[in-house]
PDB file of C-alpha atoms in Angstrom:
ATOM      1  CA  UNK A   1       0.000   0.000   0.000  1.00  0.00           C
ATOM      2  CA  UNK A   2       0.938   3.619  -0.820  1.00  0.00           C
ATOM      3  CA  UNK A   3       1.405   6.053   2.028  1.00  0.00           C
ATOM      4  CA  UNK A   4       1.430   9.798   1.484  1.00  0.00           C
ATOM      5  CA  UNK A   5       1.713  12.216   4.086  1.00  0.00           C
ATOM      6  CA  UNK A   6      -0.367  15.065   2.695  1.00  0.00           C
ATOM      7  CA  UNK A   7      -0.921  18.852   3.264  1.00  0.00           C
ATOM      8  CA  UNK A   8      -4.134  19.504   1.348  1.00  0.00           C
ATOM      9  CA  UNK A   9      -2.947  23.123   1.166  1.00  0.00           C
ATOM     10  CA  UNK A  10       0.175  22.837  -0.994  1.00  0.00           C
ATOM     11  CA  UNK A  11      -0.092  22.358  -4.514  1.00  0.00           C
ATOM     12  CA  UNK A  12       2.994  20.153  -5.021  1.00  0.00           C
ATOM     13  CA  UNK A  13       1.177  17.713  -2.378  1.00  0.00           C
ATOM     14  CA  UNK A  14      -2.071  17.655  -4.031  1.00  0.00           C
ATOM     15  CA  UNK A  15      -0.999  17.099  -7.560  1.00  0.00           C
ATOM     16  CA  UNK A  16       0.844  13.980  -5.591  1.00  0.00           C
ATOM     17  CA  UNK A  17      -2.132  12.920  -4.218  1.00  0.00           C
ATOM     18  CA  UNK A  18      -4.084  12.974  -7.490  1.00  0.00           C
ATOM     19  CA  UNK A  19      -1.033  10.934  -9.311  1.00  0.00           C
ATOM     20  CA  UNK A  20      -1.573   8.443  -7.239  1.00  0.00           C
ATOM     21  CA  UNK A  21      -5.122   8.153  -7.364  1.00  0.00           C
ATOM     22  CA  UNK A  22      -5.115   7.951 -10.798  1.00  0.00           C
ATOM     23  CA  UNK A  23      -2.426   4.879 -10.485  1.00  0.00           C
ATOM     24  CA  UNK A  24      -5.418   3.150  -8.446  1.00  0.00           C
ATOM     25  CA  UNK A  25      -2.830   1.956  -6.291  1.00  0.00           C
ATOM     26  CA  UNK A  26      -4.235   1.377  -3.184  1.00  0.00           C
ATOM     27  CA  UNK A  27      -3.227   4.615  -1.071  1.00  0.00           C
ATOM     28  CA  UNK A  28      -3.582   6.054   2.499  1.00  0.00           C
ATOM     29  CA  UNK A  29      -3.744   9.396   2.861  1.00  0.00           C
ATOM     30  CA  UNK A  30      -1.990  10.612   5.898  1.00  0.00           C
ATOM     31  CA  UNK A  31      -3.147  14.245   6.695  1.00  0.00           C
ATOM     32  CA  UNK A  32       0.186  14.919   9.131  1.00  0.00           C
ATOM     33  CA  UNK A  33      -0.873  18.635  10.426  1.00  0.00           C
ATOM     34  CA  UNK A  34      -4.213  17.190  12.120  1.00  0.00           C
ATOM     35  CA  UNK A  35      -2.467  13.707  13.124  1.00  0.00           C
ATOM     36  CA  UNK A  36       1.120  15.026  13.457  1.00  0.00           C
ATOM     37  CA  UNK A  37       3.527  11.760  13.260  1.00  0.00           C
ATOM     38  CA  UNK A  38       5.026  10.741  16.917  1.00  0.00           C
ATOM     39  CA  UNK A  39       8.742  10.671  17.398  1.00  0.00           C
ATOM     40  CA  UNK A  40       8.967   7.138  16.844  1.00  0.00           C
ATOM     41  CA  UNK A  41       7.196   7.833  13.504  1.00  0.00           C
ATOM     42  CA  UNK A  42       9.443  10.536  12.473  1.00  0.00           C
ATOM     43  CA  UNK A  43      12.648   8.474  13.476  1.00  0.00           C
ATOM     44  CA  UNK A  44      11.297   5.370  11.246  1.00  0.00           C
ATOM     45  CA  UNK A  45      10.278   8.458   8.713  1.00  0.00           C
ATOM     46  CA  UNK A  46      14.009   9.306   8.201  1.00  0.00           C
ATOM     47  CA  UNK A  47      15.370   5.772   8.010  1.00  0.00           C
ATOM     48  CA  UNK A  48      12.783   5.355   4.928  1.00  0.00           C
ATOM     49  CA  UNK A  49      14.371   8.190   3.497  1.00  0.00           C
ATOM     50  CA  UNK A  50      17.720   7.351   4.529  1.00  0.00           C
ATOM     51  CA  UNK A  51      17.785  11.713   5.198  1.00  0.00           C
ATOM     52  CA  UNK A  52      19.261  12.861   8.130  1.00  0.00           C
ATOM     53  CA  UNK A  53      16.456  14.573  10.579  1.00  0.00           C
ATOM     54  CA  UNK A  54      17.780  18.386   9.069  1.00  0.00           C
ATOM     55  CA  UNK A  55      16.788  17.567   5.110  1.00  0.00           C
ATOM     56  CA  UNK A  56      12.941  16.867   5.779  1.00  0.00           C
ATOM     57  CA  UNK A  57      13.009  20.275   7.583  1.00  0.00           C
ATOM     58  CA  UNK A  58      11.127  22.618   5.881  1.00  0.00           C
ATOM     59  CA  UNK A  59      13.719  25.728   6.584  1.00  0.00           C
ATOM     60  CA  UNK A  60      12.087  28.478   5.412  1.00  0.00           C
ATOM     61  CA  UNK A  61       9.168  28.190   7.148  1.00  0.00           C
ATOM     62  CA  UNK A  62       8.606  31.123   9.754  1.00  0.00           C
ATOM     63  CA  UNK A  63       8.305  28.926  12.992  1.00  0.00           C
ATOM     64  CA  UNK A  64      11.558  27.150  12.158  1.00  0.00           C
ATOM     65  CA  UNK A  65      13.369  30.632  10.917  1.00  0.00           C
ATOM     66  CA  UNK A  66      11.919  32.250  14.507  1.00  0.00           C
ATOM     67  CA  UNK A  67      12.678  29.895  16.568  1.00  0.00           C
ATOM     68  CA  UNK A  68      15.648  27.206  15.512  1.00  0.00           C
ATOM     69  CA  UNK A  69      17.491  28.852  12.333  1.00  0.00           C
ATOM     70  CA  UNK A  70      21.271  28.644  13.302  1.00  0.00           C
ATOM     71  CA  UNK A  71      20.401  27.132  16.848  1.00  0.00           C
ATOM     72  CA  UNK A  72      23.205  24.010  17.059  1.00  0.00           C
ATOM     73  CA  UNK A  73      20.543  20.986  17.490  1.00  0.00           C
ATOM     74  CA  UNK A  74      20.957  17.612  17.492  1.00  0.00           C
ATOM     75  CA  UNK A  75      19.369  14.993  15.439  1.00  0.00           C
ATOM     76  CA  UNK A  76      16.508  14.552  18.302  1.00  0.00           C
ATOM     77  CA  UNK A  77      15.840  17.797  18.847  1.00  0.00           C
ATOM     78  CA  UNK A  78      15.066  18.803  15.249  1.00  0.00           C
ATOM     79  CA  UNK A  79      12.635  16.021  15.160  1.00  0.00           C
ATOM     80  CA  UNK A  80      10.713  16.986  18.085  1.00  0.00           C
ATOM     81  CA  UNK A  81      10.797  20.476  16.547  1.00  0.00           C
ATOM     82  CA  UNK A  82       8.890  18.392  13.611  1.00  0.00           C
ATOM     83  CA  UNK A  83       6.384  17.085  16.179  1.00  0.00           C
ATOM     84  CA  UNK A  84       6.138  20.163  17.934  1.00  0.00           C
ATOM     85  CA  UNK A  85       5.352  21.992  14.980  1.00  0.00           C
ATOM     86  CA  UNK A  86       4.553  20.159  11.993  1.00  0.00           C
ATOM     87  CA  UNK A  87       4.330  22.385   9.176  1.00  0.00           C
ATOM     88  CA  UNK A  88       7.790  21.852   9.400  1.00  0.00           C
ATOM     89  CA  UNK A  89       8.077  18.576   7.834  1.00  0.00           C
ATOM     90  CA  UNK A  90       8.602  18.610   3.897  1.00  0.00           C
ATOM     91  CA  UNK A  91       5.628  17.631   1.953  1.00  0.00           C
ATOM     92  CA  UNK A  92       4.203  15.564   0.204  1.00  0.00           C
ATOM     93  CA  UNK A  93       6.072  12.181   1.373  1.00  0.00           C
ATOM     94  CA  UNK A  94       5.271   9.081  -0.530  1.00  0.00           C
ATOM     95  CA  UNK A  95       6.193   5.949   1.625  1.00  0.00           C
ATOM     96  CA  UNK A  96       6.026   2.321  -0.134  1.00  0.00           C
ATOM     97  CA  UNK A  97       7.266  -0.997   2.613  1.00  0.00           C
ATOM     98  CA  UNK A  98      10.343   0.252   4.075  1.00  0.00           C
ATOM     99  CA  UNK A  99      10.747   3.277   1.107  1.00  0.00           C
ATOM    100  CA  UNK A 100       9.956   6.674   0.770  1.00  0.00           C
ATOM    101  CA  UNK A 101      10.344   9.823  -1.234  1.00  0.00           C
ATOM    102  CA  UNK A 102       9.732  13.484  -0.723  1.00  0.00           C
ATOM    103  CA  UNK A 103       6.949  13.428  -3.716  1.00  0.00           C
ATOM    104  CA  UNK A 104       7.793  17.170  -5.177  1.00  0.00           C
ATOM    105  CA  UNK A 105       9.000  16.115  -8.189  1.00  0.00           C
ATOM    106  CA  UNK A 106       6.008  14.099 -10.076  1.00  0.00           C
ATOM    107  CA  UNK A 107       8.802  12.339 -12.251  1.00  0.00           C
ATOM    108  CA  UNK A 108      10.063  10.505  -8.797  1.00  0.00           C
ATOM    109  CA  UNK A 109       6.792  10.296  -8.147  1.00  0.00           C
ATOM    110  CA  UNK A 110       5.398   7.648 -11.314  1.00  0.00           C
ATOM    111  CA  UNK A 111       8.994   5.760 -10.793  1.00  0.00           C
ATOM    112  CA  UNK A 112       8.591   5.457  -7.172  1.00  0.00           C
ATOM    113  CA  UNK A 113       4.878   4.089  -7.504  1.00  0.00           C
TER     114      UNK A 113
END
């Protein structure tokens, strides 16, 4: 099954969502700012990715330039920033078994799925 973690608000992640919809793949749509992902879930998150916790930080968001921009923080701490707050997390993220992809890029998208 296909996992995205979806921001219905953000183009990119929409026309993501609708990609895979019209694979009909079966798909779970994980709406991640009203069910934020637990710690646990963010650690298994970045494995999947094989990112460290910093790349799936959306950095130019204003909560994350206000409050942690050029802080020194370790690996934990940035992700329970992205708990905390989780806007931060990059978006859309497609997750397939023990894979995933940031889903900007529709291209990755198709191959990944």
């Amino acid at each position: 099954m296909i996992q995205i973690y979806h921001n219905p608000r953000c183009g990119k992640s929409r026309n993501c969502l609708l990609l895979i919809k019209e694979s009909e793949k079966e798909h779970q749509v994980i709406n991640y700012l009203e069910n934020g992902p637990t710690f646990d879930e963010l650690i298994a998150l970045t494995q999947k990715l094989d990112f460290e916790p910093i790349a799936l930080v959306r950095q130019k968001e204003k909560i994350w330039v206000e409050n942690f921009k050029n802080k020194q923080m370790t690996n934990d701490e940035i992700i329970q920033a992205m708990v905390n707050y989780p806007i931060l997390i990059e978006r859309p993220i497609v997750i397939i078994g023990d894979k995933a992809i940031i889903g900007r890029e529709l291209d990755s998208v198709i191959d990944f799925i």
